[in-house]
């Protein structure tokens, strides 16, 4: 009986907590919490892979990406997003004209799990690359997302579904799909290689990414607080991506 009562109280507590989370507008902490918690809980390991782009990628043929549309319920979040952009970036505009691309991995190992987590937390990115290389459009590319705190007013965010950097690098189909996707987007929006950045570079703030903007945080206006520093998608992945893009620069023919 006592256990039963405890269970009821626990359920009520969880329900109230959930309601409270849903009722208040999202902020810095909410945006960062999910990924950060997972990253630090799952025992992030440094990648054992060589920083040099493996030769097999040089033999792979660029393929223009196709998008599987699987939109998050972003229209329902419009009011929250307008207040979020007003608070951190100074305007309520939700339109995006991308001049930067931020790379991430999800830490959550499945596309379904990632989709659910993003929906639940009202966190968004425009694009997600699945473990098999499928590219999902989670939001229109001309709409601002909340995936990379500090640069969401200018950046497209790409999530790669993987639990760690090593996990990601072990799947060449997925890695190569992400290379093709970035090459395509660079050509489409005329984005230079210098504006292809990792989430961990964004977390270093203005000194690394001059576009970094945070009008709200008075303690850390120029970078993420140390407790929120990011690791995704890892330095080896970024080295490989940049090597590939240097050797295969984007062109109009990619479109
Ligand atoms: Zn990230």
GROMACS .gro file of C-alpha atoms and ligand atoms in nm:
model
  256
    1UNK     CA    1   0.000   0.000   0.000
    2UNK     CA    2   0.276   0.236   0.097
    3UNK     CA    3   0.462   0.151  -0.222
    4UNK     CA    4   0.150   0.215  -0.421
    5UNK     CA    5   0.112   0.557  -0.261
    6UNK     CA    6   0.478   0.637  -0.322
    7UNK     CA    7   0.433   0.542  -0.686
    8UNK     CA    8   0.132   0.773  -0.717
    9UNK     CA    9   0.327   1.061  -0.567
   10UNK     CA   10   0.620   0.991  -0.795
   11UNK     CA   11   0.396   0.989  -1.103
   12UNK     CA   12   0.232   1.313  -0.995
   13UNK     CA   13   0.574   1.468  -0.939
   14UNK     CA   14   0.695   1.363  -1.284
   15UNK     CA   15   0.375   1.494  -1.444
   16UNK     CA   16   0.408   1.831  -1.273
   17UNK     CA   17   0.775   1.860  -1.363
   18UNK     CA   18   0.697   1.785  -1.726
   19UNK     CA   19   0.416   2.038  -1.732
   20UNK     CA   20   0.640   2.299  -1.578
   21UNK     CA   21   0.909   2.236  -1.842
   22UNK     CA   22   0.653   2.266  -2.120
   23UNK     CA   23   0.491   2.578  -1.980
   24UNK     CA   24   0.793   2.801  -1.952
   25UNK     CA   25   0.978   2.942  -2.251
   26UNK     CA   26   1.295   2.762  -2.348
   27UNK     CA   27   1.631   2.913  -2.264
   28UNK     CA   28   2.002   2.866  -2.279
   29UNK     CA   29   2.007   2.588  -2.020
   30UNK     CA   30   1.729   2.390  -2.184
   31UNK     CA   31   1.888   2.406  -2.524
   32UNK     CA   32   2.218   2.278  -2.395
   33UNK     CA   33   2.113   2.039  -2.124
   34UNK     CA   34   1.998   1.741  -2.326
   35UNK     CA   35   2.307   1.693  -2.539
   36UNK     CA   36   2.545   1.792  -2.264
   37UNK     CA   37   2.398   1.548  -2.013
   38UNK     CA   38   2.418   1.264  -2.258
   39UNK     CA   39   2.768   1.346  -2.368
   40UNK     CA   40   2.900   1.350  -2.017
   41UNK     CA   41   2.704   1.052  -1.893
   42UNK     CA   42   2.806   0.823  -2.177
   43UNK     CA   43   3.178   0.849  -2.098
   44UNK     CA   44   3.302   1.034  -2.402
   45UNK     CA   45   3.623   0.882  -2.532
   46UNK     CA   46   3.886   1.042  -2.749
   47UNK     CA   47   3.882   0.897  -3.097
   48UNK     CA   48   4.155   0.643  -3.167
   49UNK     CA   49   4.131   0.709  -3.540
   50UNK     CA   50   4.405   0.885  -3.736
   51UNK     CA   51   4.344   1.253  -3.802
   52UNK     CA   52   4.432   1.200  -4.166
   53UNK     CA   53   4.138   1.147  -4.402
   54UNK     CA   54   4.136   0.773  -4.488
   55UNK     CA   55   4.215   0.704  -4.854
   56UNK     CA   56   3.883   0.528  -4.917
   57UNK     CA   57   3.699   0.862  -4.903
   58UNK     CA   58   3.907   0.991  -5.190
   59UNK     CA   59   3.770   0.712  -5.410
   60UNK     CA   60   3.406   0.779  -5.325
   61UNK     CA   61   3.195   0.970  -5.576
   62UNK     CA   62   3.010   1.286  -5.471
   63UNK     CA   63   2.636   1.233  -5.479
   64UNK     CA   64   2.390   1.521  -5.464
   65UNK     CA   65   2.198   1.470  -5.138
   66UNK     CA   66   1.827   1.398  -5.130
   67UNK     CA   67   1.627   1.495  -4.823
   68UNK     CA   68   1.367   1.286  -4.650
   69UNK     CA   69   1.123   1.538  -4.505
   70UNK     CA   70   1.040   1.457  -4.141
   71UNK     CA   71   0.956   1.791  -3.987
   72UNK     CA   72   0.962   1.854  -3.616
   73UNK     CA   73   0.646   2.028  -3.487
   74UNK     CA   74   0.835   2.357  -3.518
   75UNK     CA   75   0.525   2.559  -3.606
   76UNK     CA   76   0.385   2.486  -3.260
   77UNK     CA   77   0.699   2.635  -3.106
   78UNK     CA   78   0.679   2.963  -3.292
   79UNK     CA   79   0.595   3.184  -2.993
   80UNK     CA   80   0.867   3.029  -2.774
   81UNK     CA   81   1.118   3.063  -3.054
   82UNK     CA   82   1.033   3.428  -3.114
   83UNK     CA   83   1.094   3.507  -2.747
   84UNK     CA   84   1.412   3.297  -2.751
   85UNK     CA   85   1.556   3.485  -3.050
   86UNK     CA   86   1.451   3.819  -2.903
   87UNK     CA   87   1.619   3.734  -2.572
   88UNK     CA   88   1.952   3.604  -2.706
   89UNK     CA   89   1.989   3.761  -3.050
   90UNK     CA   90   1.780   4.077  -3.023
   91UNK     CA   91   1.510   4.014  -3.283
   92UNK     CA   92   1.204   3.795  -3.326
   93UNK     CA   93   1.287   3.695  -3.683
   94UNK     CA   94   1.265   3.322  -3.756
   95UNK     CA   95   1.388   3.339  -4.115
   96UNK     CA   96   1.738   3.212  -4.187
   97UNK     CA   97   1.976   3.309  -4.461
   98UNK     CA   98   2.257   3.066  -4.375
   99UNK     CA   99   2.616   3.188  -4.376
  100UNK     CA  100   2.760   2.915  -4.150
  101UNK     CA  101   2.719   2.541  -4.095
  102UNK     CA  102   2.758   2.380  -3.752
  103UNK     CA  103   2.830   2.008  -3.725
  104UNK     CA  104   2.706   1.794  -3.434
  105UNK     CA  105   2.653   1.440  -3.332
  106UNK     CA  106   2.350   1.339  -3.136
  107UNK     CA  107   2.490   1.112  -2.859
  108UNK     CA  108   2.150   0.940  -2.890
  109UNK     CA  109   2.218   0.633  -3.109
  110UNK     CA  110   1.895   0.616  -3.315
  111UNK     CA  111   1.707   0.848  -3.552
  112UNK     CA  112   1.376   0.779  -3.374
  113UNK     CA  113   1.526   0.849  -3.031
  114UNK     CA  114   1.679   1.171  -3.157
  115UNK     CA  115   1.356   1.284  -3.317
  116UNK     CA  116   1.164   1.215  -2.994
  117UNK     CA  117   1.420   1.396  -2.778
  118UNK     CA  118   1.423   1.701  -3.004
  119UNK     CA  119   1.041   1.711  -3.014
  120UNK     CA  120   1.013   1.679  -2.639
  121UNK     CA  121   1.270   1.948  -2.562
  122UNK     CA  122   1.170   2.187  -2.840
  123UNK     CA  123   1.530   2.173  -2.958
  124UNK     CA  124   1.575   2.182  -3.332
  125UNK     CA  125   1.823   2.144  -3.615
  126UNK     CA  126   1.746   2.167  -3.984
  127UNK     CA  127   1.918   1.844  -4.087
  128UNK     CA  128   1.997   1.501  -3.945
  129UNK     CA  129   2.217   1.231  -4.102
  130UNK     CA  130   2.115   0.880  -4.001
  131UNK     CA  131   2.358   0.591  -3.941
  132UNK     CA  132   2.280   0.453  -4.290
  133UNK     CA  133   2.347   0.789  -4.455
  134UNK     CA  134   1.982   0.892  -4.497
  135UNK     CA  135   1.943   1.268  -4.470
  136UNK     CA  136   1.637   1.395  -4.286
  137UNK     CA  137   1.507   1.749  -4.322
  138UNK     CA  138   1.374   1.823  -3.973
  139UNK     CA  139   1.298   2.187  -4.052
  140UNK     CA  140   1.298   2.402  -4.366
  141UNK     CA  141   1.648   2.525  -4.441
  142UNK     CA  142   1.532   2.887  -4.443
  143UNK     CA  143   1.415   2.871  -4.084
  144UNK     CA  144   1.624   2.943  -3.775
  145UNK     CA  145   1.683   2.650  -3.541
  146UNK     CA  146   1.808   2.632  -3.181
  147UNK     CA  147   2.080   2.368  -3.229
  148UNK     CA  148   2.392   2.581  -3.184
  149UNK     CA  149   2.352   2.835  -2.910
  150UNK     CA  150   2.536   3.157  -3.001
  151UNK     CA  151   2.508   3.129  -3.381
  152UNK     CA  152   2.150   3.022  -3.440
  153UNK     CA  153   2.077   3.355  -3.609
  154UNK     CA  154   2.317   3.271  -3.896
  155UNK     CA  155   2.383   2.896  -3.897
  156UNK     CA  156   2.241   2.575  -4.032
  157UNK     CA  157   2.289   2.287  -3.788
  158UNK     CA  158   2.351   1.928  -3.894
  159UNK     CA  159   2.311   1.645  -3.643
  160UNK     CA  160   2.480   1.314  -3.720
  161UNK     CA  161   2.324   1.023  -3.534
  162UNK     CA  162   2.606   0.865  -3.334
  163UNK     CA  163   2.684   0.794  -2.971
  164UNK     CA  164   3.049   0.906  -2.983
  165UNK     CA  165   3.296   1.037  -3.237
  166UNK     CA  166   3.449   0.688  -3.276
  167UNK     CA  167   3.103   0.546  -3.336
  168UNK     CA  168   3.044   0.808  -3.606
  169UNK     CA  169   3.381   0.753  -3.774
  170UNK     CA  170   3.319   0.378  -3.790
  171UNK     CA  171   3.039   0.429  -4.045
  172UNK     CA  172   3.188   0.550  -4.371
  173UNK     CA  173   2.850   0.566  -4.546
  174UNK     CA  174   2.719   0.811  -4.289
  175UNK     CA  175   3.042   1.009  -4.277
  176UNK     CA  176   3.054   1.038  -4.655
  177UNK     CA  177   2.685   1.137  -4.672
  178UNK     CA  178   2.767   1.421  -4.433
  179UNK     CA  179   3.062   1.531  -4.652
  180UNK     CA  180   2.836   1.542  -4.961
  181UNK     CA  181   2.568   1.728  -4.767
  182UNK     CA  182   2.808   1.998  -4.649
  183UNK     CA  183   2.963   2.031  -4.998
  184UNK     CA  184   2.614   2.072  -5.144
  185UNK     CA  185   2.508   2.333  -4.887
  186UNK     CA  186   2.832   2.529  -4.933
  187UNK     CA  187   2.762   2.545  -5.306
  188UNK     CA  188   2.395   2.630  -5.259
  189UNK     CA  189   2.448   2.913  -5.009
  190UNK     CA  190   2.797   3.017  -5.113
  191UNK     CA  191   2.943   2.941  -4.770
  192UNK     CA  192   3.326   2.935  -4.743
  193UNK     CA  193   3.519   2.653  -4.575
  194UNK     CA  194   3.611   2.885  -4.287
  195UNK     CA  195   3.242   2.894  -4.191
  196UNK     CA  196   3.208   2.519  -4.153
  197UNK     CA  197   3.248   2.476  -3.779
  198UNK     CA  198   3.210   2.219  -3.505
  199UNK     CA  199   2.974   2.271  -3.216
  200UNK     CA  200   3.276   2.251  -2.983
  201UNK     CA  201   3.428   2.544  -3.174
  202UNK     CA  202   3.107   2.745  -3.134
  203UNK     CA  203   3.121   2.672  -2.761
  204UNK     CA  204   3.463   2.842  -2.750
  205UNK     CA  205   3.275   3.155  -2.847
  206UNK     CA  206   3.366   3.483  -3.015
  207UNK     CA  207   3.741   3.427  -3.029
  208UNK     CA  208   3.683   3.122  -3.249
  209UNK     CA  209   3.353   3.219  -3.415
  210UNK     CA  210   3.320   3.600  -3.443
  211UNK     CA  211   2.946   3.577  -3.522
  212UNK     CA  212   2.885   3.446  -3.170
  213UNK     CA  213   2.603   3.645  -3.010
  214UNK     CA  214   2.451   3.626  -2.665
  215UNK     CA  215   2.266   3.935  -2.551
  216UNK     CA  216   2.138   3.774  -2.235
  217UNK     CA  217   2.420   3.604  -2.042
  218UNK     CA  218   2.601   3.873  -1.847
  219UNK     CA  219   2.859   3.635  -1.695
  220UNK     CA  220   2.958   3.458  -2.019
  221UNK     CA  221   2.848   3.689  -2.302
  222UNK     CA  222   3.125   3.570  -2.540
  223UNK     CA  223   3.132   3.193  -2.497
  224UNK     CA  224   2.959   2.896  -2.335
  225UNK     CA  225   2.997   2.869  -1.959
  226UNK     CA  226   3.273   2.611  -1.887
  227UNK     CA  227   3.008   2.373  -1.749
  228UNK     CA  228   2.835   2.377  -2.090
  229UNK     CA  229   3.142   2.337  -2.312
  230UNK     CA  230   3.071   2.101  -2.601
  231UNK     CA  231   3.270   1.817  -2.754
  232UNK     CA  232   3.071   1.728  -3.063
  233UNK     CA  233   3.140   1.618  -3.329
  234UNK     CA  234   3.509   1.575  -3.238
  235UNK     CA  235   3.839   1.697  -3.383
  236UNK     CA  236   3.910   1.393  -3.602
  237UNK     CA  237   3.576   1.419  -3.777
  238UNK     CA  238   3.637   1.790  -3.838
  239UNK     CA  239   3.985   1.719  -3.977
  240UNK     CA  240   3.846   1.460  -4.215
  241UNK     CA  241   3.562   1.689  -4.324
  242UNK     CA  242   3.794   1.982  -4.389
  243UNK     CA  243   4.045   1.764  -4.577
  244UNK     CA  244   3.767   1.629  -4.795
  245UNK     CA  245   3.630   1.976  -4.870
  246UNK     CA  246   3.978   2.112  -4.945
  247UNK     CA  247   4.043   1.832  -5.191
  248UNK     CA  248   3.691   1.848  -5.335
  249UNK     CA  249   3.590   2.213  -5.329
  250UNK     CA  250   3.219   2.285  -5.381
  251UNK     CA  251   3.106   2.410  -5.722
  252UNK     CA  252   2.786   2.494  -5.909
  253UNK     CA  253   2.798   2.144  -6.056
  254UNK     CA  254   2.719   2.001  -5.712
  255UNK     CA  255   2.370   2.154  -5.724
  256LIG    ZN1  256   2.597   1.986  -3.072
   0.00000   0.00000   0.00000
